[in-house]
Amino acid sequence: MPSTVVAELRDITIAFPGVKALDGVDLVLRAGEIHALMGENGAGKSTLIKALTGVYAIDSGTVEVGGRPRRFSGTADAQAAGIATVYQEVNLCTNLSVGENVMLGREVRGRLGIDWSATHRAARTALELLGLQIDTRTSLSSHSIAVQQLIAIARATVLESAVLVLDEPTSSLDRSEVEQLFAVVRRMRDTGVAVLFVTHFLDQVYELCDRITVLRNGRRVGEFPTAELPRRELVSTMLGRELARLEAIEDRALAVGAADSTVPVLRVEDLGRKGVIAGASLELRPGEIVGLAGLLGSGRTELARLLYGADRPDAGHAEVHGRPARLSSPRAALAHRIAFSSEDRRSEGIIPDLSVRENLVLAVQAQRGWARPLSRTQQDAIVERYMTSLGVQPPDAGALIRNLSGGNQQKVLLGRWLATDPELIILDEPTRGIDVGAKAEIQRAITDLAAGGVAVLFISSELEEVVRISQRIYVLQDRHIIAQVVNEEDIDVDDIVALIAEGTAA
Ligand code: ADP
Ligand code: MG
C-alpha cells in the first residue's frame, strides 16, 4: 500500500547573492515515513527546509501540503498548516513551564479563563504518549537541550502536525539522548506523521530512516529507499563520484607502520568535547604530513580547533614532545610552537586593509606582544624570506593584501604562521578556492616544510590532494576517527571513500 503524500516540493529554486542555494529541487514526504535529507555542508539542506517552512521566499517552484498549493509567509503560517520544525537551538519559550510550552495557544479553557490544571494534565498526556515522564510545572530552561527538543516534539503532537522537521537535532546530543530522541521520532512516525530528518551522521540514517533524498551543490541527486542504497553509494552520491570507479575494495588491514620511533611533536589520546568530537587519538611526528579526510561536517575543523586550543576539550589529554601539555588557547599552542591556519581565509585570516608586509608579520608580532614592535629590519627579514620562498605575486610587500589573488593571499597566510617557526602547523583547507597553479605551489611549499622537519596536519575536502601529499591519513566519520591509513603506493582515493562509507566508530 503506497503511503499518502503529505507534502511535496517541486522544482524549488532559491538564490542568494552570488550563490544558487537550491536549483530545481524536488522533495516528497509521505505519511508514516522517516525521510533523511543528506548532503555535505552547504549542499542546501537547511535552505530546503526553510523553503518548506516559510522562512525563505521561493524564487520558483511549488509547495503543496495536504494536496493544496501553499505559499507560507513564515514559520507560524507553516505551523498552522501542520508543519512543525525542531531545530538544534530550540525555539520555545524558556521562561515558561514545560506544560505551557507544550500547550501554547492550545490551553484548555474553563468558565473562568484558562484551566491550568487541565492544561497541565493535557500536556502530561501528550508527553506520556511519547514515552516521556517530565514534570510539566518545571520551567523549560531547567531541562537539557535534548529534553527541550523532546518537549518541542510533544508540542508538535498537540498541534496535530502532519509533518515534523528535524534539522540536525542530534549534533549536540550524547548517545542515550539520541536513543531517546529516536524512540520519540519512531512513535511519531507510527502515528502517521511524515518526518523529515536532517543529519550528516551516516549511522543515524541507516538506523532510523526509511528513505533518503540526497542533495549536492543545491541540486537533488536522487531519492532512494534506504534499504536500496548501500552506505558506499550514499557517500559517493553525496561526494558526486562515479560509482563505476568505486570497485569493491577488500577490507585491508590498515595499520600504522610503527617504523618511526621519534617522539611525536604532538600526541593526543581520547581527546573529546561533548557533542563535537568523540575520543580522538592521534600523533604527529616531525617531518610528517598527516592528512585528515572525511566529509564536510565530519569533524575535521572541530578536531583541529581542539588541537590548537581554540576550543577546550572536556576529555582526554595531550602531550607535546612526550610531556603533558595544556593547549588551553591558541596562544598557549603557539607557545608550544603549534600554529594553525584557518579555513576561513576572509574572516579569520587576512586583514584586507593591511599591506602584505603587515599581514605577514602579524603572528610573530602578536607572539612577542604588541608592546615590543618588530623593527623594520626584523620585518624586512620576514618579508624577504617568505615572499621569496613562497613566491608571492606581485613581489610587493607594500601592496594591500586585498588586491592579491586568493592563492597569493593564502601564501601570505602560510608565511605568517611559518614566521613563528612552528614545529607543527595545522592547515585547514589551505588550497580551497585557489587556481591550480597556486595550489601546486602551496602543496610544494608544504612538502618542503615537512622535508625541513616540521610536522604538518593537512585538512582538505579534496581527497585527491590529501592522498597525494600525506604520508598518513586519519579518516573521520561522524566526529570519530574511524581509521588510520598509511599512505603507501596502493592507496588511492577510492580506498578513503570506502572507509568513510563503511568505517564504523570504534
Ligand atoms: P546545508 O544546510 O546543506 O549545510 P545550506 O542550505 O545552509 O546548506 O546552504 C546552502 C548554500 O546557500 C551554501 O552555499 C550557503 O553558504 C548558502 N546560504 C545559505 N543561507 C544563506 C543566506 N541566508 N544568505 C546567503 N547565502 C546563504
Ligand atoms: Mg544546515
Coordinates of C-alpha atoms in Angstrom, one line a residue, residues 252-259 471-473 483-488 491:
R252 CA 42.6 -4.2 4.2
A253 CA 44.5 -4.2 7.4
L254 CA 45.2 -0.5 7.5
A255 CA 47.5 -0.4 10.5
V256 CA 50.2 2.1 11.3
G257 CA 53.6 1.2 10.3
A258 CA 55.3 1.9 13.6
A259 CA 58.6 2.2 11.8
Q471 CA 52.2 10.2 4.5
R472 CA 49.5 9.1 6.8
I473 CA 45.8 9.8 6.8
A483 CA 40.7 4.7 10.6
Q484 CA 44.3 5.5 10.1
V485 CA 45.8 4.8 6.8
V486 CA 49.5 4.6 6.0
N487 CA 49.7 6.1 2.6
E488 CA 51.5 3.5 0.6
I491 CA 46.2 3.5 -1.5

